[in-house]
């Protein structure tokens, strides 16, 4: 069964450093998403991406965040200057169409120290 | 936030059918009902979705009431591996996202 692949599985970074989280969505999917989950809290929407541009973003997704699909297969989330409160599990997801079910990756655990 | 109401937690005996209710009384005509689950620390997993008709796949059945104000997810023969948080989500057709609520924590008891 096709999977969404995320790397790395765990990243530790110092406060103020830039991090890039990587995702390889399912190849025939057209819609891409990033979500995050702080330990013990709800899964929160960050951003959706379609046709090479952001289609929707949440209040969490401020100027410190950016997304890119650099080469037609990878989908990345960059956090420019990490804060302690950015520590969370980050999930990438993709879907074929706008109203189809999302396939989520297994996540990257980001720890900011 | 998600426009759904779910019980906080439920128990079900292994081998029995697990019936998870969801209230979405303010759903509008073109909004889908989606069900996902999250097994501890893993990424959410899509289960099933529907608009008006009942739906069935290899994982579960989705029963939507005629007025569409509520639905039930049915896991026909629950196993210990079905222990997870189950999310009922109403998909807004103008938005390119789904919003997770708190869900129902389902415990399958041996």
PDB file of C-alpha atoms in Angstrom:
ATOM      1  CA  UNK A   1       0.000   0.000   0.000  1.00  0.00           C
ATOM      2  CA  UNK A   2       1.388   3.448  -0.913  1.00  0.00           C
ATOM      3  CA  UNK A   3       2.782   5.459   1.976  1.00  0.00           C
ATOM      4  CA  UNK A   4       3.662   9.012   2.858  1.00  0.00           C
ATOM      5  CA  UNK A   5       7.284   8.999   3.978  1.00  0.00           C
ATOM      6  CA  UNK A   6       8.685  11.512   6.446  1.00  0.00           C
ATOM      7  CA  UNK A   7      12.293  12.118   7.401  1.00  0.00           C
ATOM      8  CA  UNK A   8      13.870  12.341   9.859  1.00  0.00           C
ATOM      9  CA  UNK A   9      11.763  10.478  12.394  1.00  0.00           C
ATOM     10  CA  UNK A  10      13.273  12.525  15.205  1.00  0.00           C
ATOM     11  CA  UNK A  11      15.164  15.810  15.111  1.00  0.00           C
ATOM     12  CA  UNK A  12      16.702  17.711  17.969  1.00  0.00           C
ATOM     13  CA  UNK A  13      17.663  21.316  17.344  1.00  0.00           C
ATOM     14  CA  UNK A  14      18.793  24.311  19.322  1.00  0.00           C
ATOM     15  CA  UNK A  15      16.490  27.261  19.769  1.00  0.00           C
ATOM     16  CA  UNK A  16      16.954  29.790  16.999  1.00  0.00           C
ATOM     17  CA  UNK A  17      18.192  27.256  14.473  1.00  0.00           C
ATOM     18  CA  UNK A  18      16.502  26.529  11.160  1.00  0.00           C
ATOM     19  CA  UNK A  19      15.032  23.104  10.530  1.00  0.00           C
ATOM     20  CA  UNK A  20      13.677  21.455   7.426  1.00  0.00           C
ATOM     21  CA  UNK A  21      11.259  18.588   7.723  1.00  0.00           C
ATOM     22  CA  UNK A  22      10.924  16.412   4.667  1.00  0.00           C
ATOM     23  CA  UNK A  23       8.041  14.471   3.232  1.00  0.00           C
ATOM     24  CA  UNK A  24       7.507  12.347   0.164  1.00  0.00           C
ATOM     25  CA  UNK A  25       3.773  12.264  -0.585  1.00  0.00           C
ATOM     26  CA  UNK A  26       2.079   9.504  -2.559  1.00  0.00           C
ATOM     27  CA  UNK A  27       3.000   9.970  -6.190  1.00  0.00           C
ATOM     28  CA  UNK A  28      -0.432  10.524  -7.753  1.00  0.00           C
ATOM     29  CA  UNK A  29      -1.708  12.754  -4.970  1.00  0.00           C
ATOM     30  CA  UNK A  30      -2.289  16.423  -5.742  1.00  0.00           C
ATOM     31  CA  UNK A  31      -3.027  17.963  -2.343  1.00  0.00           C
ATOM     32  CA  UNK A  32      -0.454  18.226   0.420  1.00  0.00           C
ATOM     33  CA  UNK A  33      -0.700  19.205   4.061  1.00  0.00           C
ATOM     34  CA  UNK A  34       1.272  19.757   7.224  1.00  0.00           C
ATOM     35  CA  UNK A  35      -0.182  19.232  10.689  1.00  0.00           C
ATOM     36  CA  UNK A  36       1.412  19.243  14.105  1.00  0.00           C
ATOM     37  CA  UNK A  37       0.593  17.726  17.461  1.00  0.00           C
ATOM     38  CA  UNK A  38       2.069  19.027  20.685  1.00  0.00           C
ATOM     39  CA  UNK A  39       2.393  16.234  23.231  1.00  0.00           C
ATOM     40  CA  UNK A  40      -0.992  15.446  24.766  1.00  0.00           C
ATOM     41  CA  UNK A  41      -2.866  17.939  22.611  1.00  0.00           C
ATOM     42  CA  UNK A  42      -5.002  17.892  19.483  1.00  0.00           C
ATOM     43  CA  UNK A  43      -3.729  17.471  15.946  1.00  0.00           C
ATOM     44  CA  UNK A  44      -3.511  21.019  14.565  1.00  0.00           C
ATOM     45  CA  UNK A  45      -3.701  22.117  10.936  1.00  0.00           C
ATOM     46  CA  UNK A  46      -0.771  24.183   9.673  1.00  0.00           C
ATOM     47  CA  UNK A  47      -0.987  24.514   5.908  1.00  0.00           C
ATOM     48  CA  UNK A  48      -2.399  23.031   2.724  1.00  0.00           C
ATOM     49  CA  UNK A  49      -0.690  23.153  -0.656  1.00  0.00           C
ATOM     50  CA  UNK A  50      -2.050  22.609  -4.125  1.00  0.00           C
ATOM     51  CA  UNK A  51      -0.870  23.453  -7.622  1.00  0.00           C
ATOM     52  CA  UNK A  52       2.464  24.708  -6.287  1.00  0.00           C
ATOM     53  CA  UNK A  53       1.028  27.244  -3.938  1.00  0.00           C
ATOM     54  CA  UNK A  54      -0.398  27.521  -0.449  1.00  0.00           C
ATOM     55  CA  UNK A  55      -4.162  27.151  -0.590  1.00  0.00           C
ATOM     56  CA  UNK A  56      -4.842  27.650   3.093  1.00  0.00           C
ATOM     57  CA  UNK A  57      -2.878  28.247   6.288  1.00  0.00           C
ATOM     58  CA  UNK A  58      -3.644  28.541   9.968  1.00  0.00           C
ATOM     59  CA  UNK A  59      -2.709  31.254  12.453  1.00  0.00           C
ATOM     60  CA  UNK A  60       0.116  29.013  13.650  1.00  0.00           C
ATOM     61  CA  UNK A  61       1.728  29.161  10.215  1.00  0.00           C
ATOM     62  CA  UNK A  62       3.379  32.566  10.599  1.00  0.00           C
ATOM     63  CA  UNK A  63       6.375  34.100   8.829  1.00  0.00           C
ATOM     64  CA  UNK A  64       8.707  31.645  10.526  1.00  0.00           C
ATOM     65  CA  UNK A  65       7.187  28.787   8.548  1.00  0.00           C
ATOM     66  CA  UNK A  66       7.415  28.039   4.852  1.00  0.00           C
ATOM     67  CA  UNK A  67       6.656  25.115   2.572  1.00  0.00           C
ATOM     68  CA  UNK A  68       8.106  24.061  -0.701  1.00  0.00           C
ATOM     69  CA  UNK A  69       7.739  21.345  -3.292  1.00  0.00           C
ATOM     70  CA  UNK A  70      11.178  21.686  -4.830  1.00  0.00           C
ATOM     71  CA  UNK A  71      11.316  18.806  -7.260  1.00  0.00           C
ATOM     72  CA  UNK A  72       7.865  17.337  -7.876  1.00  0.00           C
ATOM     73  CA  UNK A  73       8.266  14.579  -5.319  1.00  0.00           C
ATOM     74  CA  UNK A  74       9.402  16.107  -2.021  1.00  0.00           C
ATOM     75  CA  UNK A  75       7.314  18.423   0.130  1.00  0.00           C
ATOM     76  CA  UNK A  76       9.189  20.298   2.831  1.00  0.00           C
ATOM     77  CA  UNK A  77       8.322  22.356   5.878  1.00  0.00           C
ATOM     78  CA  UNK A  78      10.921  24.879   7.001  1.00  0.00           C
ATOM     79  CA  UNK A  79      10.943  26.577  10.366  1.00  0.00           C
ATOM     80  CA  UNK A  80      13.267  29.526  10.100  1.00  0.00           C
ATOM     81  CA  UNK A  81      14.146  30.204  13.727  1.00  0.00           C
ATOM     82  CA  UNK A  82      12.859  27.535  16.057  1.00  0.00           C
ATOM     83  CA  UNK A  83      11.325  28.274  19.431  1.00  0.00           C
ATOM     84  CA  UNK A  84      10.858  25.962  22.396  1.00  0.00           C
ATOM     85  CA  UNK A  85       7.112  25.925  21.708  1.00  0.00           C
ATOM     86  CA  UNK A  86       7.724  24.490  18.234  1.00  0.00           C
ATOM     87  CA  UNK A  87       8.529  21.170  19.875  1.00  0.00           C
ATOM     88  CA  UNK A  88       5.882  18.789  18.563  1.00  0.00           C
ATOM     89  CA  UNK A  89       5.168  15.892  16.271  1.00  0.00           C
ATOM     90  CA  UNK A  90       4.848  17.143  12.703  1.00  0.00           C
ATOM     91  CA  UNK A  91       2.724  15.140  10.285  1.00  0.00           C
ATOM     92  CA  UNK A  92       2.701  15.420   6.521  1.00  0.00           C
ATOM     93  CA  UNK A  93      -0.359  14.237   4.592  1.00  0.00           C
ATOM     94  CA  UNK A  94      -1.502  14.008   1.000  1.00  0.00           C
ATOM     95  CA  UNK A  95      -4.727  13.307  -0.851  1.00  0.00           C
ATOM     96  CA  UNK A  96      -5.751  12.587  -4.410  1.00  0.00           C
ATOM     97  CA  UNK A  97      -8.540  15.105  -4.484  1.00  0.00           C
ATOM     98  CA  UNK A  98      -9.859  17.857  -2.306  1.00  0.00           C
ATOM     99  CA  UNK A  99     -12.539  15.759  -0.609  1.00  0.00           C
ATOM    100  CA  UNK A 100     -10.754  12.425  -0.531  1.00  0.00           C
ATOM    101  CA  UNK A 101      -9.292  10.900   2.607  1.00  0.00           C
ATOM    102  CA  UNK A 102      -5.838  12.055   3.617  1.00  0.00           C
ATOM    103  CA  UNK A 103      -2.935   9.652   3.957  1.00  0.00           C
ATOM    104  CA  UNK A 104      -0.674  10.723   6.809  1.00  0.00           C
ATOM    105  CA  UNK A 105       2.964   9.955   7.340  1.00  0.00           C
ATOM    106  CA  UNK A 106       4.315   8.568  10.587  1.00  0.00           C
ATOM    107  CA  UNK A 107       5.599  11.977  11.624  1.00  0.00           C
ATOM    108  CA  UNK A 108       8.781  13.782  12.636  1.00  0.00           C
ATOM    109  CA  UNK A 109       9.265  14.421  16.325  1.00  0.00           C
ATOM    110  CA  UNK A 110      10.891  17.840  16.639  1.00  0.00           C
ATOM    111  CA  UNK A 111      12.523  18.695  19.927  1.00  0.00           C
ATOM    112  CA  UNK A 112      13.782  22.247  20.404  1.00  0.00           C
ATOM    113  CA  UNK A 113      16.248  22.659  23.261  1.00  0.00           C
TER     114      UNK A 113
ATOM    115  CA  UNK B   1     -13.037  24.080  15.214  1.00  0.00           C
ATOM    116  CA  UNK B   2     -14.684  20.834  14.183  1.00  0.00           C
ATOM    117  CA  UNK B   3     -18.486  21.037  14.247  1.00  0.00           C
ATOM    118  CA  UNK B   4     -18.967  17.615  15.788  1.00  0.00           C
ATOM    119  CA  UNK B   5     -19.762  16.147  19.206  1.00  0.00           C
ATOM    120  CA  UNK B   6     -18.364  12.780  20.257  1.00  0.00           C
ATOM    121  CA  UNK B   7     -18.222  10.931  23.570  1.00  0.00           C
ATOM    122  CA  UNK B   8     -14.907  11.371  25.314  1.00  0.00           C
ATOM    123  CA  UNK B   9     -14.314   7.656  25.726  1.00  0.00           C
ATOM    124  CA  UNK B  10     -15.886   4.258  25.119  1.00  0.00           C
ATOM    125  CA  UNK B  11     -15.135   0.644  25.908  1.00  0.00           C
ATOM    126  CA  UNK B  12     -15.856  -2.364  23.719  1.00  0.00           C
ATOM    127  CA  UNK B  13     -15.168  -6.048  24.238  1.00  0.00           C
ATOM    128  CA  UNK B  14     -12.798  -7.710  21.811  1.00  0.00           C
ATOM    129  CA  UNK B  15     -14.684  -9.485  19.036  1.00  0.00           C
ATOM    130  CA  UNK B  16     -17.777  -7.371  19.437  1.00  0.00           C
ATOM    131  CA  UNK B  17     -18.911  -4.587  17.137  1.00  0.00           C
ATOM    132  CA  UNK B  18     -17.766  -1.139  18.218  1.00  0.00           C
ATOM    133  CA  UNK B  19     -20.330   1.564  17.462  1.00  0.00           C
ATOM    134  CA  UNK B  20     -18.959   5.092  17.719  1.00  0.00           C
ATOM    135  CA  UNK B  21     -21.524   7.882  17.560  1.00  0.00           C
ATOM    136  CA  UNK B  22     -21.057  11.405  16.279  1.00  0.00           C
ATOM    137  CA  UNK B  23     -23.376  14.355  16.314  1.00  0.00           C
ATOM    138  CA  UNK B  24     -23.050  16.965  13.573  1.00  0.00           C
ATOM    139  CA  UNK B  25     -26.371  18.760  13.766  1.00  0.00           C
ATOM    140  CA  UNK B  26     -25.162  21.886  11.928  1.00  0.00           C
ATOM    141  CA  UNK B  27     -23.805  20.035   8.898  1.00  0.00           C
ATOM    142  CA  UNK B  28     -24.605  21.694   5.600  1.00  0.00           C
ATOM    143  CA  UNK B  29     -25.702  20.016   2.402  1.00  0.00           C
ATOM    144  CA  UNK B  30     -22.351  19.593   0.674  1.00  0.00           C
ATOM    145  CA  UNK B  31     -20.233  18.679   3.667  1.00  0.00           C
ATOM    146  CA  UNK B  32     -18.811  15.196   3.987  1.00  0.00           C
ATOM    147  CA  UNK B  33     -18.466  13.221   7.186  1.00  0.00           C
ATOM    148  CA  UNK B  34     -14.966  11.785   7.645  1.00  0.00           C
ATOM    149  CA  UNK B  35     -13.659   9.346  10.193  1.00  0.00           C
ATOM    150  CA  UNK B  36     -10.005   9.025  11.141  1.00  0.00           C
ATOM    151  CA  UNK B  37      -8.239   7.325  13.984  1.00  0.00           C
ATOM    152  CA  UNK B  38      -4.924   7.798  15.732  1.00  0.00           C
ATOM    153  CA  UNK B  39      -3.215   4.906  17.390  1.00  0.00           C
ATOM    154  CA  UNK B  40      -0.853   6.070  20.123  1.00  0.00           C
ATOM    155  CA  UNK B  41       1.851   8.427  18.767  1.00  0.00           C
ATOM    156  CA  UNK B  42       1.256   7.380  15.159  1.00  0.00           C
ATOM    157  CA  UNK B  43      -0.023   9.556  12.328  1.00  0.00           C
ATOM    158  CA  UNK B  44      -3.794   9.796  11.904  1.00  0.00           C
ATOM    159  CA  UNK B  45      -5.251   7.067   9.714  1.00  0.00           C
ATOM    160  CA  UNK B  46      -8.144   7.632   7.329  1.00  0.00           C
ATOM    161  CA  UNK B  47     -10.977   5.168   7.852  1.00  0.00           C
ATOM    162  CA  UNK B  48     -13.983   6.146   5.763  1.00  0.00           C
ATOM    163  CA  UNK B  49     -16.086   9.075   4.600  1.00  0.00           C
ATOM    164  CA  UNK B  50     -19.546   9.693   3.221  1.00  0.00           C
ATOM    165  CA  UNK B  51     -21.969  12.349   2.114  1.00  0.00           C
ATOM    166  CA  UNK B  52     -25.500  10.951   2.330  1.00  0.00           C
ATOM    167  CA  UNK B  53     -25.441   7.230   1.764  1.00  0.00           C
ATOM    168  CA  UNK B  54     -24.137   4.615   4.110  1.00  0.00           C
ATOM    169  CA  UNK B  55     -20.642   3.462   3.216  1.00  0.00           C
ATOM    170  CA  UNK B  56     -18.643   0.315   3.864  1.00  0.00           C
ATOM    171  CA  UNK B  57     -15.034  -0.593   3.247  1.00  0.00           C
ATOM    172  CA  UNK B  58     -12.605  -3.195   4.509  1.00  0.00           C
ATOM    173  CA  UNK B  59     -12.119  -1.332   7.781  1.00  0.00           C
ATOM    174  CA  UNK B  60     -15.537  -0.124   8.833  1.00  0.00           C
ATOM    175  CA  UNK B  61     -19.083   0.915   8.014  1.00  0.00           C
ATOM    176  CA  UNK B  62     -20.444   4.445   8.204  1.00  0.00           C
ATOM    177  CA  UNK B  63     -24.127   4.923   8.903  1.00  0.00           C
ATOM    178  CA  UNK B  64     -25.441   8.456   8.312  1.00  0.00           C
ATOM    179  CA  UNK B  65     -28.936   9.346   9.457  1.00  0.00           C
ATOM    180  CA  UNK B  66     -31.408  10.522   6.854  1.00  0.00           C
ATOM    181  CA  UNK B  67     -31.327  14.094   8.158  1.00  0.00           C
ATOM    182  CA  UNK B  68     -27.498  13.887   8.203  1.00  0.00           C
ATOM    183  CA  UNK B  69     -27.352  15.315  11.699  1.00  0.00           C
ATOM    184  CA  UNK B  70     -25.582  12.318  13.147  1.00  0.00           C
ATOM    185  CA  UNK B  71     -23.591   9.292  12.112  1.00  0.00           C
ATOM    186  CA  UNK B  72     -22.169   6.077  13.537  1.00  0.00           C
ATOM    187  CA  UNK B  73     -18.891   4.414  12.720  1.00  0.00           C
ATOM    188  CA  UNK B  74     -19.076   0.648  13.087  1.00  0.00           C
ATOM    189  CA  UNK B  75     -16.027  -1.565  13.512  1.00  0.00           C
ATOM    190  CA  UNK B  76     -17.660  -4.963  12.997  1.00  0.00           C
ATOM    191  CA  UNK B  77     -15.284  -7.184  14.973  1.00  0.00           C
ATOM    192  CA  UNK B  78     -13.093  -5.077  17.203  1.00  0.00           C
ATOM    193  CA  UNK B  79      -9.590  -6.273  18.035  1.00  0.00           C
ATOM    194  CA  UNK B  80      -7.065  -4.982  20.549  1.00  0.00           C
ATOM    195  CA  UNK B  81      -5.324  -3.192  17.665  1.00  0.00           C
ATOM    196  CA  UNK B  82      -8.404  -1.013  17.235  1.00  0.00           C
ATOM    197  CA  UNK B  83      -7.657   0.751  20.519  1.00  0.00           C
ATOM    198  CA  UNK B  84      -7.178   4.361  19.399  1.00  0.00           C
ATOM    199  CA  UNK B  85      -8.655   7.851  19.378  1.00  0.00           C
ATOM    200  CA  UNK B  86     -11.384   8.085  16.732  1.00  0.00           C
ATOM    201  CA  UNK B  87     -12.145  11.422  15.120  1.00  0.00           C
ATOM    202  CA  UNK B  88     -15.386  12.343  13.414  1.00  0.00           C
ATOM    203  CA  UNK B  89     -14.782  15.351  11.169  1.00  0.00           C
ATOM    204  CA  UNK B  90     -17.126  17.355   9.022  1.00  0.00           C
ATOM    205  CA  UNK B  91     -15.341  18.458   5.865  1.00  0.00           C
ATOM    206  CA  UNK B  92     -16.044  21.979   4.757  1.00  0.00           C
ATOM    207  CA  UNK B  93     -16.307  22.003   1.017  1.00  0.00           C
ATOM    208  CA  UNK B  94     -14.939  25.522   0.689  1.00  0.00           C
ATOM    209  CA  UNK B  95     -11.846  24.782   2.752  1.00  0.00           C
ATOM    210  CA  UNK B  96      -8.746  22.862   1.822  1.00  0.00           C
ATOM    211  CA  UNK B  97      -8.273  21.269   5.215  1.00  0.00           C
ATOM    212  CA  UNK B  98      -9.802  19.043   7.852  1.00  0.00           C
ATOM    213  CA  UNK B  99      -9.869  20.084  11.487  1.00  0.00           C
ATOM    214  CA  UNK B 100      -9.386  17.530  14.245  1.00  0.00           C
ATOM    215  CA  UNK B 101     -11.318  17.753  17.487  1.00  0.00           C
ATOM    216  CA  UNK B 102     -10.695  15.745  20.638  1.00  0.00           C
ATOM    217  CA  UNK B 103     -12.277  12.539  19.332  1.00  0.00           C
ATOM    218  CA  UNK B 104     -13.412   9.441  21.202  1.00  0.00           C
ATOM    219  CA  UNK B 105     -10.839   7.313  22.990  1.00  0.00           C
ATOM    220  CA  UNK B 106     -11.905   3.732  22.260  1.00  0.00           C
ATOM    221  CA  UNK B 107     -10.603   0.996  24.542  1.00  0.00           C
ATOM    222  CA  UNK B 108     -10.952  -2.563  23.319  1.00  0.00           C
ATOM    223  CA  UNK B 109     -11.069  -4.877  26.301  1.00  0.00           C
ATOM    224  CA  UNK B 110      -9.717  -8.435  26.142  1.00  0.00           C
TER     225      UNK B 110
END
